[in-house]
Coordinates of C-alpha atoms in Angstrom, one line a residue:
Chain C
X872 CA 0.1 0.0 0.0
X873 CA 1.5 3.5 -1.0
X874 CA 1.8 6.0 1.7
X875 CA -1.1 8.1 0.0
X876 CA -3.4 5.2 0.2
X877 CA -2.4 4.5 3.9
X878 CA -3.2 8.3 4.6
X879 CA -6.5 7.8 2.8
X880 CA -7.4 4.9 4.9
X881 CA -6.4 6.6 8.1
X882 CA -8.4 9.8 7.5
X883 CA -11.9 8.7 8.4
X884 CA -10.6 7.2 11.7
X885 CA -9.0 10.6 12.5
X886 CA -12.5 12.2 11.6
X887 CA -14.2 9.4 13.9
X888 CA -11.9 9.3 16.7
X889 CA -13.3 12.2 18.8
X890 CA -16.9 11.0 18.7
X891 CA -16.0 7.4 19.2
X892 CA -13.8 8.4 22.2
X893 CA -16.6 10.4 23.6
X894 CA -19.2 7.6 23.3
X895 CA -16.8 5.1 24.7
X896 CA -15.6 7.2 27.6
X897 CA -19.0 8.8 28.6
X898 CA -21.1 5.8 27.8
X899 CA -19.7 2.5 27.3
X900 CA -16.9 2.7 30.1
X901 CA -19.5 4.1 32.5
X902 CA -21.8 1.3 31.7
X903 CA -19.2 -1.4 32.4
X904 CA -18.3 0.6 35.6
X905 CA -21.8 0.2 37.0
X906 CA -21.9 -3.4 36.3
X907 CA -18.8 -3.7 38.6
X908 CA -20.2 -1.2 41.1
X909 CA -23.6 -3.0 41.5
X910 CA -21.5 -5.8 43.2
X911 CA -20.1 -3.3 45.7
X912 CA -21.7 -2.6 49.1
X913 CA -22.8 0.8 50.4
X914 CA -22.2 0.6 54.4
X915 CA -24.3 2.6 56.8
X916 CA -21.5 5.2 57.2
X917 CA -21.7 5.8 53.4
X918 CA -18.4 4.3 52.4
X919 CA -18.4 1.8 49.6
X920 CA -16.9 -1.7 50.1
X921 CA -15.6 -2.9 46.7
X922 CA -15.8 -6.7 46.2
X923 CA -18.2 -9.3 44.8
X924 CA -21.2 -9.0 46.9
X925 CA -24.6 -10.3 45.7
X926 CA -26.7 -8.3 48.2
X927 CA -27.8 -5.5 45.7
X928 CA -28.8 -7.9 43.1
X929 CA -30.5 -10.2 45.7
X930 CA -32.5 -7.2 47.0
X931 CA -33.4 -6.0 43.4
X932 CA -34.4 -9.2 42.1
X933 CA -36.2 -10.8 45.0
X934 CA -37.9 -7.8 46.7
X935 CA -41.6 -7.8 45.9
X936 CA -41.7 -4.1 45.9
X937 CA -39.2 -3.8 43.1
X938 CA -40.8 -6.6 41.1
X939 CA -44.4 -5.1 41.4
X940 CA -43.2 -1.6 40.3
X941 CA -41.2 -3.2 37.4
X942 CA -44.4 -5.0 36.3
X943 CA -46.6 -1.9 36.6
X944 CA -43.9 0.0 34.6
X945 CA -44.1 -2.4 31.8
X946 CA -47.8 -2.3 31.9
X947 CA -48.1 1.4 31.7
X948 CA -45.5 1.5 28.9
X949 CA -47.5 -1.3 27.1
X950 CA -50.9 0.5 27.5
X951 CA -49.3 3.7 26.3
X952 CA -47.9 2.0 23.3
X953 CA -51.1 0.4 22.2
X954 CA -52.9 3.9 22.6
X955 CA -50.4 5.6 20.7
X956 CA -50.6 3.0 17.9
X957 CA -54.4 3.1 17.7
X958 CA -54.6 7.0 18.0
X959 CA -51.5 7.6 15.7
X960 CA -52.3 5.2 12.8
X961 CA -55.2 7.0 11.5
X962 CA -53.4 10.3 11.9
X963 CA -50.3 9.1 10.1
X964 CA -52.5 7.6 7.3
X965 CA -54.3 10.9 7.0
X966 CA -51.0 12.8 6.5
X967 CA -49.7 10.3 4.0
X968 CA -52.6 10.1 2.0
X969 CA -53.8 13.9 2.0
X970 CA -53.2 15.6 -1.2
X971 CA -53.1 18.9 0.7
X972 CA -50.5 20.7 2.7
X973 CA -48.5 17.7 3.7
X974 CA -45.6 19.7 4.7
X975 CA -47.7 21.8 7.0
X976 CA -49.2 18.8 8.5
X977 CA -45.7 17.3 9.2
X978 CA -44.4 20.6 10.5
X979 CA -47.3 20.9 13.0
X980 CA -46.6 17.2 14.1
X981 CA -42.9 18.2 14.6
X982 CA -43.7 21.2 16.6
X983 CA -44.2 19.1 19.8
X984 CA -40.7 17.9 19.5
X985 CA -39.5 21.4 20.2
X986 CA -41.9 22.2 23.1
X987 CA -40.3 21.3 26.2
X988 CA -41.3 17.9 27.7
X989 CA -41.8 19.5 31.2
X990 CA -44.1 22.1 29.8
X991 CA -46.1 19.6 27.8
X992 CA -46.6 17.4 30.9
X993 CA -47.5 20.0 33.4
X994 CA -49.8 21.5 30.8
X995 CA -52.3 18.8 31.8
X996 CA -52.6 20.4 35.2
X997 CA -54.3 23.3 33.7
X998 CA -56.9 21.1 31.9
X999 CA -57.4 18.4 34.5
X1000 CA -56.7 20.1 37.9
X1001 CA -59.1 21.3 40.3
X1002 CA -59.2 24.7 38.8
X1003 CA -58.4 23.3 35.5
X1004 CA -60.4 23.9 32.2
X1005 CA -62.6 20.9 32.6
X1006 CA -63.6 21.4 36.2
X1007 CA -64.0 25.2 35.6
X1008 CA -66.2 24.7 32.7
X1009 CA -68.4 22.1 34.2
X1010 CA -68.9 24.2 37.3
X1011 CA -69.7 27.3 35.2
X1012 CA -72.3 25.2 33.4
X1013 CA -73.8 24.0 36.9
X1014 CA -73.2 20.5 35.9
X1015 CA -71.0 19.8 39.2
X1016 CA -71.0 22.0 42.2
X1017 CA -67.5 20.7 43.7
X1018 CA -64.4 20.1 41.4
X1019 CA -63.8 16.4 40.4
X1020 CA -60.4 15.0 41.2
X1021 CA -59.2 13.9 37.9
X1022 CA -55.3 14.3 38.3
X1023 CA -52.5 12.2 40.0
X1024 CA -53.5 8.7 39.2
X1025 CA -52.2 6.0 36.6
X1026 CA -54.6 7.1 33.9
X1027 CA -53.2 10.7 34.0
X1028 CA -49.7 9.4 33.8
X1029 CA -50.5 7.3 30.8
X1030 CA -52.4 10.4 29.3
X1031 CA -49.2 12.5 29.9
X1032 CA -47.0 9.7 28.2
X1033 CA -49.3 9.3 25.2
X1034 CA -49.2 13.2 24.8
X1035 CA -45.5 12.9 24.9
X1036 CA -45.0 10.0 22.7
X1037 CA -47.5 10.1 20.1
X1038 CA -45.5 12.2 17.6
X1039 CA -42.8 9.6 17.6
X1040 CA -45.3 6.9 16.8
X1041 CA -47.0 9.0 14.0
X1042 CA -43.9 10.0 12.4
X1043 CA -42.5 6.3 12.2
X1044 CA -45.9 5.1 10.9
X1045 CA -45.9 8.0 8.3
X1046 CA -42.3 7.2 7.2
X1047 CA -43.4 3.6 6.2
X1048 CA -46.8 4.7 4.7
X1049 CA -44.9 7.1 2.5
X1050 CA -42.6 4.2 1.2
X1051 CA -45.7 2.2 0.0
X1052 CA -46.6 2.5 -3.5
X1053 CA -50.1 3.5 -3.8
X1054 CA -50.5 1.7 -7.0
X1055 CA -50.6 -1.4 -5.0
X1056 CA -53.8 -0.2 -3.1
X1057 CA -55.3 0.7 -6.4
X1058 CA -54.3 -2.6 -8.0
X1059 CA -56.1 -4.5 -5.1
X1060 CA -59.2 -2.4 -5.6
X1061 CA -59.3 -2.9 -9.3
X1062 CA -59.0 -6.5 -8.7
X1063 CA -62.4 -6.3 -6.7
X1064 CA -61.2 -5.6 -3.1
X1065 CA -63.1 -3.1 -1.3
X1066 CA -61.0 -0.1 0.0
X1067 CA -61.0 -1.5 3.5
X1068 CA -59.9 -4.9 2.3
X1069 CA -57.1 -3.4 0.2
X1070 CA -55.9 -1.5 3.5
X1071 CA -56.1 -4.7 5.6
X1072 CA -54.5 -6.8 2.9
X1073 CA -51.9 -4.5 1.4
X1074 CA -51.2 -1.2 3.3
X1075 CA -51.4 -2.4 6.8
X1076 CA -49.0 -5.3 6.5
X1077 CA -46.6 -3.2 4.5
X1078 CA -46.6 -0.4 7.1
X1079 CA -45.9 -2.9 10.1
X1080 CA -42.2 -2.1 10.1
X1081 CA -43.1 1.7 10.9
X1082 CA -45.6 0.6 13.4
X1083 CA -43.1 -1.6 15.1
X1084 CA -40.3 1.1 15.1
X1085 CA -42.8 3.7 16.7
X1086 CA -43.9 1.0 19.2
X1087 CA -40.5 0.2 20.3
X1088 CA -39.5 4.0 20.7
X1089 CA -42.8 4.5 22.6
X1090 CA -42.2 1.5 24.8
X1091 CA -38.6 2.3 25.7
X1092 CA -39.2 6.0 26.2
X1093 CA -42.2 5.3 28.2
X1094 CA -40.9 2.7 30.4
X1095 CA -37.9 4.8 31.2
X1096 CA -39.5 7.9 32.4
X1097 CA -39.5 9.2 36.0
X1098 CA -40.7 12.8 35.4
X1099 CA -44.2 12.1 34.1
X1100 CA -45.0 10.0 37.3
X1101 CA -43.8 12.7 39.5
X1102 CA -45.8 15.5 37.8
X1103 CA -48.9 13.7 36.8
X1104 CA -48.9 10.6 39.1
X1105 CA -50.0 10.0 42.7
X1106 CA -47.8 8.8 45.5
X1107 CA -48.4 5.1 44.5
X1108 CA -47.8 5.7 40.9
X1109 CA -43.9 5.4 40.9
X1110 CA -42.3 3.9 37.9
X1111 CA -39.1 1.9 37.7
X1112 CA -37.0 4.9 36.9
X1113 CA -38.3 6.6 40.1
X1114 CA -36.8 3.9 42.1
X1115 CA -33.5 4.4 40.4
X1116 CA -33.8 8.2 41.1
X1117 CA -34.5 7.5 44.8
X1118 CA -31.8 5.0 45.3
X1119 CA -29.2 7.2 43.6
X1120 CA -30.2 10.9 44.6
X1121 CA -32.2 10.4 47.7
X1122 CA -30.8 7.4 49.4
X1123 CA -27.5 7.9 48.0
X1124 CA -27.2 4.0 47.8
X1125 CA -25.2 3.9 44.6
X1126 CA -24.3 0.2 44.3
X1127 CA -28.1 -0.6 44.6
X1128 CA -28.9 2.3 42.2
X1129 CA -26.4 0.6 39.8
X1130 CA -28.2 -2.7 40.0
X1131 CA -31.6 -1.2 39.5
X1132 CA -30.4 0.7 36.5
X1133 CA -29.0 -2.4 35.0
X1134 CA -32.2 -4.3 35.6
X1135 CA -34.1 -1.7 33.7
X1136 CA -31.4 -1.6 30.9
X1137 CA -31.6 -5.4 30.6
X1138 CA -35.4 -5.5 30.2
X1139 CA -35.4 -2.6 27.8
X1140 CA -32.3 -3.7 26.0
X1141 CA -33.8 -7.3 25.5
X1142 CA -36.6 -5.6 23.7
X1143 CA -34.4 -3.6 21.5
X1144 CA -32.2 -6.7 20.7
X1145 CA -35.3 -8.6 19.7
X1146 CA -36.5 -5.8 17.6
X1147 CA -33.0 -5.5 16.0
X1148 CA -32.9 -9.1 15.4
X1149 CA -36.1 -9.3 13.3
X1150 CA -36.5 -5.8 11.9
X1151 CA -33.0 -4.3 12.0
X1152 CA -32.1 -0.7 13.1
X1153 CA -32.4 0.8 9.6
X1154 CA -36.1 1.5 10.0
X1155 CA -35.6 3.0 13.4
X1156 CA -33.1 5.4 11.9
X1157 CA -35.3 6.4 9.2
X1158 CA -37.9 7.4 11.6
X1159 CA -35.4 9.3 13.7
X1160 CA -33.6 11.0 10.9
Chain T
X315 CA -65.9 8.3 -4.5
X316 CA -62.4 7.4 -3.4
X317 CA -61.0 9.6 -0.6
X318 CA -64.4 11.2 -0.1
X319 CA -65.7 8.1 1.2
X320 CA -67.1 7.6 4.7
X321 CA -63.7 5.9 5.8
X322 CA -61.6 9.0 4.6
X323 CA -64.0 11.3 6.5
X324 CA -63.7 9.3 9.7
X325 CA -59.7 9.2 9.2
X326 CA -59.8 13.1 8.7
X327 CA -61.9 13.7 11.8
X328 CA -59.7 11.5 13.9
X329 CA -56.6 13.2 12.7
X330 CA -58.1 16.6 13.4
X331 CA -58.9 15.2 17.0
X332 CA -55.2 14.1 17.4
X333 CA -54.0 17.5 16.4
X334 CA -56.3 19.1 18.9
X335 CA -55.1 16.7 21.7
X336 CA -51.5 17.6 20.8
X337 CA -51.9 21.3 20.9
X338 CA -54.9 22.1 23.2
X339 CA -53.0 21.6 26.5
X340 CA -50.0 23.8 25.2
X341 CA -52.4 26.6 24.0
X342 CA -54.0 26.5 27.4
X343 CA -50.5 27.3 28.9
X344 CA -50.0 30.2 26.6
X345 CA -53.6 31.5 27.3
X346 CA -53.3 31.2 31.1
X347 CA -50.0 33.1 31.2
X348 CA -51.8 36.2 30.0
X349 CA -54.5 35.6 32.9
X350 CA -54.7 38.6 35.2
X351 CA -56.1 36.3 37.9
X352 CA -53.6 35.8 40.7
X353 CA -54.2 32.0 40.8
X354 CA -53.0 31.2 37.4
X355 CA -56.1 29.0 36.6
X356 CA -59.6 29.5 35.2
X357 CA -61.6 31.5 34.9
X358 CA -59.7 34.3 32.7
X359 CA -60.3 37.4 34.6
X360 CA -58.5 39.7 32.2
X361 CA -55.6 40.0 29.9
X362 CA -52.3 41.0 31.5
X363 CA -48.5 40.9 31.2
X364 CA -47.9 40.9 34.8
X365 CA -46.7 37.3 35.0
X366 CA -44.0 38.0 32.3
X367 CA -42.9 41.2 34.4
X368 CA -42.7 39.0 37.4
X369 CA -40.6 36.5 35.7
X370 CA -38.2 39.1 34.4
X371 CA -37.7 40.2 38.0
X372 CA -37.3 36.7 39.4
X373 CA -33.5 36.4 40.0
X374 CA -33.8 32.6 40.2
X375 CA -35.4 32.1 36.9
X376 CA -33.1 34.6 35.2
X377 CA -30.2 32.6 36.6
X378 CA -31.7 29.2 35.4
X379 CA -32.0 30.8 31.9
X380 CA -28.4 31.9 31.8
X381 CA -27.4 28.4 33.0
X382 CA -29.5 26.8 30.3
X383 CA -28.1 29.0 27.4
X384 CA -24.5 28.8 28.5
X385 CA -24.9 24.9 28.7
X386 CA -26.9 24.7 25.5
X387 CA -24.4 26.7 23.5
X388 CA -21.4 24.9 24.9
X389 CA -23.2 21.5 24.1
X390 CA -24.1 22.7 20.7
X391 CA -20.5 23.6 19.8
X392 CA -19.0 20.4 21.2
X393 CA -21.6 18.0 20.1
X394 CA -21.8 19.6 16.5
X395 CA -18.0 19.5 16.1
X396 CA -17.8 15.7 17.1
X397 CA -21.0 14.9 15.1
X398 CA -19.9 16.7 11.9
X399 CA -16.5 15.0 11.9
X400 CA -18.0 11.7 12.5
X401 CA -20.6 12.1 9.9
X402 CA -18.0 13.4 7.3
X403 CA -16.1 10.2 7.9
X404 CA -19.1 7.9 7.6
X405 CA -20.6 9.7 4.4
X406 CA -17.5 10.5 2.5
X407 CA -15.3 7.5 3.1
X408 CA -15.8 3.7 2.6
X409 CA -15.3 2.9 6.4
X410 CA -15.1 -0.8 7.2
X411 CA -17.9 -1.8 9.7
X412 CA -19.8 1.7 9.0
X413 CA -23.0 0.2 10.1
X414 CA -21.6 -1.0 13.4
X415 CA -20.0 2.5 13.9
X416 CA -23.3 4.1 13.3
X417 CA -25.0 2.1 15.8
X418 CA -22.2 2.6 18.2
X419 CA -22.6 6.5 17.8
X420 CA -26.4 6.4 18.2
X421 CA -26.2 4.2 21.3
X422 CA -26.6 7.1 23.8
X423 CA -30.3 7.3 22.6
X424 CA -30.9 3.5 22.6
X425 CA -29.9 3.5 26.4
X426 CA -32.6 4.7 28.5
X427 CA -31.5 8.1 29.5
X428 CA -31.9 7.3 33.4
X429 CA -29.4 4.6 32.9
X430 CA -27.2 6.8 31.0
X431 CA -27.4 9.2 33.7
X432 CA -26.7 7.0 36.6
X433 CA -23.7 5.5 34.7
X434 CA -22.0 8.8 33.8
X435 CA -22.7 10.2 37.2
X436 CA -21.3 7.3 39.2
X437 CA -18.4 6.8 36.8
X438 CA -17.2 10.4 36.9
X439 CA -17.7 10.6 40.4
X440 CA -15.4 7.7 41.0
X441 CA -12.8 9.5 38.9
X442 CA -13.2 12.4 41.2
X443 CA -15.5 14.6 39.0
X444 CA -18.4 15.2 41.2
X445 CA -21.7 16.9 40.3
X446 CA -20.7 20.0 38.5
X447 CA -21.3 22.1 35.4
X448 CA -18.6 20.1 33.7
X449 CA -20.4 16.8 34.4
X450 CA -23.6 18.4 33.2
X451 CA -21.8 19.4 30.0
X452 CA -20.4 15.9 29.4
X453 CA -23.8 14.5 30.0
X454 CA -25.6 16.9 27.5
X455 CA -22.9 16.3 24.8
X456 CA -23.2 12.6 24.9
X457 CA -27.0 12.3 24.4
X458 CA -27.3 15.1 22.0
X459 CA -24.4 13.6 19.9
X460 CA -26.6 10.8 18.3
X461 CA -29.2 13.4 17.1
X462 CA -26.5 15.6 15.5
X463 CA -25.0 12.4 13.8
X464 CA -28.4 11.5 12.5
X465 CA -29.4 15.0 11.2
X466 CA -26.0 15.9 9.8
X467 CA -25.5 12.5 8.1
X468 CA -29.0 12.8 6.4
X469 CA -28.0 16.2 4.9
X470 CA -24.5 15.3 4.0
X471 CA -25.7 12.7 1.8
X472 CA -27.3 15.1 -0.4
X473 CA -24.2 16.9 -1.2
X474 CA -22.5 15.7 -4.3
X475 CA -18.8 14.7 -3.9
X476 CA -18.2 15.6 -7.6
X477 CA -17.9 19.2 -6.5
X478 CA -15.1 18.5 -4.2
X479 CA -13.3 16.3 -6.8
X480 CA -13.8 19.3 -9.2
X481 CA -12.1 21.5 -6.7
X482 CA -9.2 19.1 -6.3
X483 CA -8.6 18.5 -9.9
X484 CA -8.3 22.2 -10.5
X485 CA -5.5 22.2 -8.0
X486 CA -7.1 23.0 -4.5
X487 CA -5.5 21.2 -1.6
X488 CA -7.8 18.9 0.5
X489 CA -7.9 21.7 3.2
X490 CA -8.5 24.3 0.8
X491 CA -11.2 22.3 -0.7
X492 CA -12.8 21.7 2.6
X493 CA -13.0 25.3 3.5
X494 CA -13.8 26.7 0.1
X495 CA -16.2 24.0 -1.0
X496 CA -17.5 21.5 1.4
X497 CA -18.0 23.8 4.5
X498 CA -20.2 26.3 2.8
X499 CA -22.2 23.4 1.3
X500 CA -22.4 21.7 4.7
X501 CA -23.4 25.0 6.4
X502 CA -27.0 24.2 6.6
X503 CA -26.4 20.7 7.9
X504 CA -24.1 22.0 10.6
X505 CA -26.4 24.7 11.6
X506 CA -29.3 22.1 11.8
X507 CA -27.2 19.8 13.9
X508 CA -26.2 22.7 16.4
X509 CA -29.8 23.9 16.5
X510 CA -30.9 20.2 17.4
X511 CA -28.3 19.9 20.1
X512 CA -29.0 23.3 21.6
X513 CA -32.8 22.6 21.7
X514 CA -32.4 19.1 23.2
X515 CA -30.0 20.3 25.7
X516 CA -32.2 23.4 26.7
X517 CA -35.3 20.9 27.1
X518 CA -33.5 18.2 29.0
X519 CA -34.6 17.3 32.6
X520 CA -34.3 13.5 33.0
X521 CA -30.4 13.5 33.0
X522 CA -30.1 17.1 34.3
X523 CA -31.7 16.3 37.7
X524 CA -29.0 13.5 38.1
X525 CA -26.1 15.7 37.1
X526 CA -26.7 19.2 38.3
X527 CA -24.9 20.3 41.5
X528 CA -27.0 21.4 44.2
X529 CA -28.3 25.1 43.8
X530 CA -27.8 25.0 40.1
X531 CA -30.9 24.9 38.1
X532 CA -31.8 24.9 34.3
X533 CA -35.0 26.2 33.0
X534 CA -36.6 22.8 33.0
X535 CA -35.5 21.9 36.5
X536 CA -36.5 25.2 37.9
X537 CA -40.1 24.7 36.4
X538 CA -40.0 21.1 38.0
X539 CA -39.0 22.7 41.2
X540 CA -41.7 25.2 41.1
X541 CA -44.4 22.6 40.2
X542 CA -43.7 21.0 43.7
X543 CA -45.5 23.9 45.3
X544 CA -48.5 24.1 43.1
X545 CA -49.0 25.4 39.5
X546 CA -48.5 29.2 39.5
X547 CA -49.3 31.7 36.8
X548 CA -45.5 32.2 36.7
X549 CA -44.9 28.8 35.5
X550 CA -47.3 29.2 32.6
X551 CA -45.6 32.3 31.6
X552 CA -42.2 30.6 31.9
X553 CA -43.8 27.9 29.6
X554 CA -44.8 30.6 27.1
X555 CA -41.3 31.9 26.9
X556 CA -39.9 28.4 26.5
X557 CA -42.2 27.6 23.7
X558 CA -41.3 30.9 21.9
X559 CA -37.6 30.1 22.4
X560 CA -37.8 26.4 21.4
X561 CA -40.3 26.8 18.5
X562 CA -39.3 30.4 17.4
X563 CA -35.6 29.6 17.2
X564 CA -35.9 26.5 14.7
X565 CA -38.4 28.5 12.6
X566 CA -36.1 31.5 12.4
X567 CA -33.2 29.2 11.6
X568 CA -35.1 27.5 8.9
X569 CA -36.1 31.0 7.4
X570 CA -32.4 32.1 7.5
X571 CA -31.2 28.8 6.0
X572 CA -33.7 29.2 3.1
X573 CA -32.5 32.7 2.7
X574 CA -28.9 31.8 2.5
X575 CA -29.9 28.8 0.1
X576 CA -31.7 31.2 -2.1
X577 CA -28.9 33.6 -2.3
X578 CA -26.1 31.0 -3.1
X579 CA -28.4 29.5 -5.7
X580 CA -29.0 32.9 -7.4

């Protein structure tokens, strides 16, 4: 190999090295570190004892409290994902098939991405709160005399999550609907299928990759949240990430917090791995880019 | 028939409802921020700017704004630099294992942010870097980087390498070519990446709550702290300011980019 070729081959690695180093040192090494750390012990005095102790893992894996919250976290994420899919599919279909201002519709859909998550989450207090829009309207109309308590339960947590995650779902479905040749639908109808049949037999199956990508994003992002339950949930609506936050920030039990984080990572990572195995990451990147 | 069918009507109605669902709560935040009533809730008792005036006089909120803006700008500069270099390598060169590298670079958004936050906090703390502005900056760089890589890569693909080859065949050195041809063509991609990084950093709360030192607040964590008491009209006003900033900036950015593109095209 001549020296010019060698330089040519080196150049991309020089360009890549800062980013690769950053991700390596700030993500992968820290992840390996917390694996090690999860086997350490935090003593009552606050000092860490290095070593190979299974105590944190025993607590994280056997304590019914953690298990119940893990299950309810997965349930909340699953319900959120299903609601997003049901609500988002027709909207995505509308955007993909409308002949009007597709750009405007997409831009409107992108706008929530630019509006702060915490603002969008807390905005529901203005709607559902004791002196929120719904209670005020009902009281002004004389339907109720006392405000109804609608906030701070699991339903409002799911509502907040759906509001946050719906654009991810719609965008992913839209991307895959856009990629479908509309002639296929026309062909199906001209061969005698009703529009509904051609949708069920042709369009829906072809758009499943987008639906799956959107579903994965909604589930993983939903299951990893701790802000939404803190803002819109009640005292019993903690999700798994709240436990991590409690262990790390409040109790300062970092080895236990490491074990809990890794549990969450393992469960959600398994889903990503299954997705990657069957559908590959390309579809997901299409939706993100 | 066709799209004027009953089915299409149902789909359209549904889509309108979804848009209303997306925007109504946010619209209410903006509406209530102008409410003269002192409780920051319904009913609207009049139109007033008093909550914005109070915001501007609230030292804690102003400090949070300064922190968020400085953090966002530094994040954008570092993240965009790393992201643009990496994207150039991935788009312009045939790199062995390019797919694996891509997945590696977007890994920070595949890992739940809470887990990333814990890992980074504990690891850097172990190395002696405690909760600090630097830790916050490292954290923001690492989770904005994948978005920059995705956005910049998508736009770089659209630039024809022939233009660079032409410059080089006319005698320009690789470095001259980069500054005279590649960089101007890349400018919109770089700007988009930087804007993305800034906005994501400016909005972040999940990681920030783990990394921020005591007493330091960004705008989202300040809002979060204020929510603990109860929803005040000031929060709605702050929300309105955030919406104007994070929605207004990209729109202005897009307009400027279009202007620049029009000028270089004509």
